[in-house]
XYZ file of N, CA and C in Angstrom:
291
model
N 109.263 140.225 105.737
C 108.933 139.400 106.854
C 109.827 139.685 108.154
N 109.270 140.084 109.113
C 110.006 140.165 110.409
C 110.759 138.783 110.979
N 111.944 139.157 111.553
C 112.676 138.097 112.086
C 112.126 137.553 113.386
N 111.909 136.287 113.741
C 111.063 135.935 115.082
C 112.042 136.109 116.123
N 111.214 136.442 117.161
C 112.234 136.660 118.476
C 112.740 135.028 118.585
N 114.021 134.985 119.490
C 114.461 133.879 119.839
C 113.744 133.172 120.892
N 112.781 134.016 121.428
C 111.858 133.401 122.568
C 110.431 133.140 122.019
N 110.118 133.527 120.645
C 108.944 133.122 120.045
C 108.683 131.853 119.991
N 107.314 131.432 120.036
C 107.099 129.862 119.946
C 107.189 129.548 118.292
N 107.578 128.560 118.263
C 107.759 127.980 116.747
C 106.329 127.156 116.225
N 106.235 127.201 115.256
C 105.136 126.393 114.510
C 105.324 124.984 114.626
N 104.437 124.043 114.868
C 104.433 122.726 114.682
C 105.076 122.225 113.285
N 105.563 121.326 113.000
C 105.986 120.721 111.655
C 104.910 120.524 110.571
N 103.700 120.311 111.197
C 102.497 120.287 109.932
C 101.806 121.405 109.844
N 102.028 122.477 110.632
C 101.326 123.940 110.516
C 101.870 124.539 109.188
N 100.793 125.322 108.700
C 101.219 126.219 107.403
C 101.304 127.680 107.909
N 102.297 128.318 107.432
C 102.200 129.685 107.891
C 101.231 130.569 106.825
N 100.588 131.429 107.313
C 99.890 132.172 106.404
C 100.674 133.174 105.391
N 99.971 133.798 104.635
C 100.818 134.523 103.386
C 101.550 135.576 104.145
N 101.058 136.261 105.375
C 102.020 137.293 105.832
C 103.498 136.660 106.589
N 103.295 135.365 106.491
C 104.448 134.920 107.101
C 104.439 134.911 108.844
N 103.537 135.329 109.458
C 103.541 135.404 110.911
C 103.070 134.219 111.556
N 101.812 133.636 111.281
C 101.061 132.724 112.341
C 100.844 131.424 111.471
N 100.879 130.292 111.806
C 100.522 129.080 111.463
C 99.133 128.960 111.213
N 98.638 128.215 110.179
C 97.063 127.956 110.133
C 96.767 127.087 111.249
N 95.983 127.257 112.097
C 95.522 126.455 113.026
C 93.852 126.262 112.901
N 93.697 124.940 112.894
C 92.389 124.290 112.537
C 91.723 124.108 113.733
N 90.224 124.116 113.535
C 89.407 123.656 114.908
C 89.765 122.069 115.176
N 89.429 121.926 116.351
C 89.851 120.398 116.918
C 88.580 119.682 116.706
N 88.376 119.348 115.610
C 86.995 118.458 115.151
C 87.522 117.695 114.029
N 86.735 116.522 113.698
C 86.881 115.896 112.667
C 87.060 116.689 111.276
N 86.259 117.516 111.298
C 86.565 118.514 109.963
C 87.911 119.235 110.093
N 88.227 119.693 111.218
C 89.607 120.291 111.392
C 90.758 119.376 111.101
N 90.701 118.077 111.457
C 91.527 117.040 111.081
C 91.708 116.770 109.597
N 90.390 116.657 108.994
C 90.332 116.501 107.571
C 91.047 117.755 106.827
N 90.923 118.920 107.268
C 91.699 119.967 106.810
C 93.190 120.022 107.002
N 93.454 119.505 108.181
C 95.049 119.457 108.316
C 95.566 118.264 107.393
N 94.749 117.102 107.218
C 95.320 116.221 106.177
C 95.387 116.727 104.967
N 94.463 117.561 104.561
C 94.426 118.039 102.994
C 95.546 119.191 103.058
N 95.760 120.022 104.016
C 97.067 120.940 104.092
C 98.453 119.950 103.971
N 98.491 119.046 104.810
C 99.816 118.473 104.791
C 99.972 117.469 103.659
N 99.016 117.114 102.738
C 99.068 116.460 101.379
C 99.517 117.429 100.308
N 99.203 118.727 100.609
C 99.505 119.575 99.641
C 98.977 119.317 98.130
N 97.557 118.715 98.022
C 97.161 118.506 96.838
C 97.481 117.345 96.022
N 98.149 116.526 96.729
C 98.758 115.391 96.239
C 97.821 114.111 96.597
N 96.504 114.347 97.123
C 95.659 113.206 97.640
C 94.377 113.444 97.348
N 93.764 112.360 96.620
C 92.379 112.426 96.374
C 91.506 111.331 96.737
N 90.250 111.621 97.129
C 89.535 110.367 97.351
C 88.483 110.285 96.211
N 88.469 109.194 95.646
C 87.500 108.959 94.630
C 86.328 107.843 94.948
N 85.220 108.115 95.093
C 84.104 106.817 95.332
C 84.349 105.990 94.299
N 84.453 104.630 94.882
C 84.602 103.469 94.100
C 85.697 103.039 93.587
N 87.064 103.986 93.778
C 88.420 103.800 93.543
C 89.116 103.867 94.862
N 88.788 104.622 95.876
C 89.443 104.832 97.096
C 90.583 106.023 97.008
N 91.479 105.956 97.729
C 92.521 107.151 97.748
C 93.517 107.047 96.491
N 93.590 108.134 95.978
C 94.514 108.330 94.785
C 95.465 109.319 95.409
N 96.896 109.045 94.682
C 98.040 109.909 94.970
C 98.678 110.403 93.632
N 98.871 111.765 93.790
C 99.536 112.498 92.683
C 100.872 112.211 92.543
N 101.642 111.722 91.627
C 102.829 111.228 91.141
C 103.715 112.064 90.562
N 103.153 113.248 90.099
C 103.510 114.282 89.375
C 103.195 114.247 88.020
N 102.811 113.203 87.550
C 102.256 113.145 86.073
C 100.740 112.635 86.144
N 100.239 111.641 86.917
C 99.015 111.297 86.949
C 98.413 110.703 88.511
N 97.159 110.698 88.608
C 96.776 109.985 89.825
C 96.832 108.504 89.764
N 97.409 108.030 90.808
C 97.596 106.435 90.906
C 97.042 105.927 92.330
N 96.549 104.930 92.453
C 95.932 104.051 93.532
C 97.236 103.981 94.498
N 96.900 104.378 95.769
C 97.697 104.262 96.908
C 98.246 103.050 97.250
N 99.171 102.307 96.755
C 99.401 101.036 96.875
C 100.503 100.801 97.965
N 101.085 101.986 98.327
C 102.467 102.065 99.264
C 101.748 102.595 100.389
N 100.534 102.825 100.894
C 100.130 103.218 102.113
C 100.586 104.626 102.507
N 100.863 105.539 101.563
C 101.213 106.745 101.589
C 100.108 107.785 102.504
N 99.014 107.328 102.198
C 97.883 108.151 102.754
C 97.868 107.728 104.356
N 98.187 106.579 104.602
C 98.193 106.248 106.155
C 99.377 106.853 106.619
N 100.428 106.755 106.154
C 101.640 107.534 106.687
C 101.314 109.172 106.954
N 100.941 109.602 105.859
C 100.451 111.149 105.893
C 99.571 111.537 106.893
N 98.565 110.382 107.124
C 97.487 110.614 108.054
C 98.128 110.738 109.718
N 99.075 109.724 109.701
C 99.785 109.542 110.909
C 100.754 110.709 111.323
N 101.231 111.169 110.371
C 102.054 112.365 110.212
C 101.095 113.559 110.722
N 100.150 113.716 110.130
C 99.416 114.837 110.424
C 98.636 114.731 111.877
N 98.140 113.639 112.251
C 97.738 113.280 113.640
C 98.884 113.902 114.909
N 100.113 113.105 114.366
C 101.183 113.472 115.524
C 101.400 115.413 115.492
N 101.068 115.713 114.465
C 101.349 117.199 114.340
C 100.379 117.845 115.303
N 99.243 117.267 115.553
C 98.385 117.767 116.362
C 98.935 118.368 117.745
N 99.941 117.401 118.380
C 100.444 117.652 119.765
C 101.181 118.890 119.405
N 102.087 119.026 118.303
C 102.953 120.167 118.227
C 102.030 121.315 118.086
N 100.884 121.289 117.550
C 99.906 122.462 117.224
C 99.491 122.979 118.587
N 99.153 121.917 119.551
C 98.666 122.323 120.816
C 99.764 122.980 121.781
N 100.794 122.507 121.565
C 102.167 123.179 122.378
C 102.391 124.532 121.841
N 102.290 124.624 120.233
C 102.217 125.950 119.770
C 101.420 126.969 120.568
N 100.151 126.702 120.686
C 99.185 127.439 121.067
C 99.397 127.708 122.526
N 99.770 126.792 123.304
C 100.019 126.867 124.738
C 101.095 127.982 125.017
N 102.340 127.624 124.139
C 103.472 128.728 124.103
C 102.920 130.190 123.731
N 102.137 130.231 122.823
C 101.633 131.528 122.189
C 100.730 132.094 123.293
N 100.066 131.256 124.333
C 99.222 132.093 124.998
C 97.739 131.653 124.785
N 97.494 130.754 123.888
C 96.196 130.259 123.423
C 95.591 129.395 124.484
N 94.350 129.311 124.639
C 93.403 128.773 125.618
C 93.472 127.246 125.174
N 93.717 126.798 123.927
C 93.647 125.309 123.688
C 92.357 124.877 123.731
N 91.307 125.637 123.708
C 89.934 124.859 123.686
C 89.270 124.911 122.341
N 89.980 125.022 121.373
C 89.229 125.171 119.998
C 88.624 124.039 119.522
């Protein structure tokens, strides 16, 4: 992987770097894009089950979210969109996705 330039834009906290290690995954600015951001941020530890609601993986089993982890993760994800927009602006993107 190439060393980034000290002047290169940095990825937002919630962005994922692709397998080549160069660019973060930037999702569409839609409800679906936001759902994909949340899914990426939760890293497979979040599951919606009809009739049960949100379940969280605790390392051994799926448990109901009684600690509001999903809400905190969603809040973190939404705040990360501002970082994603700033990244695109610094990288020369149009920001109209």
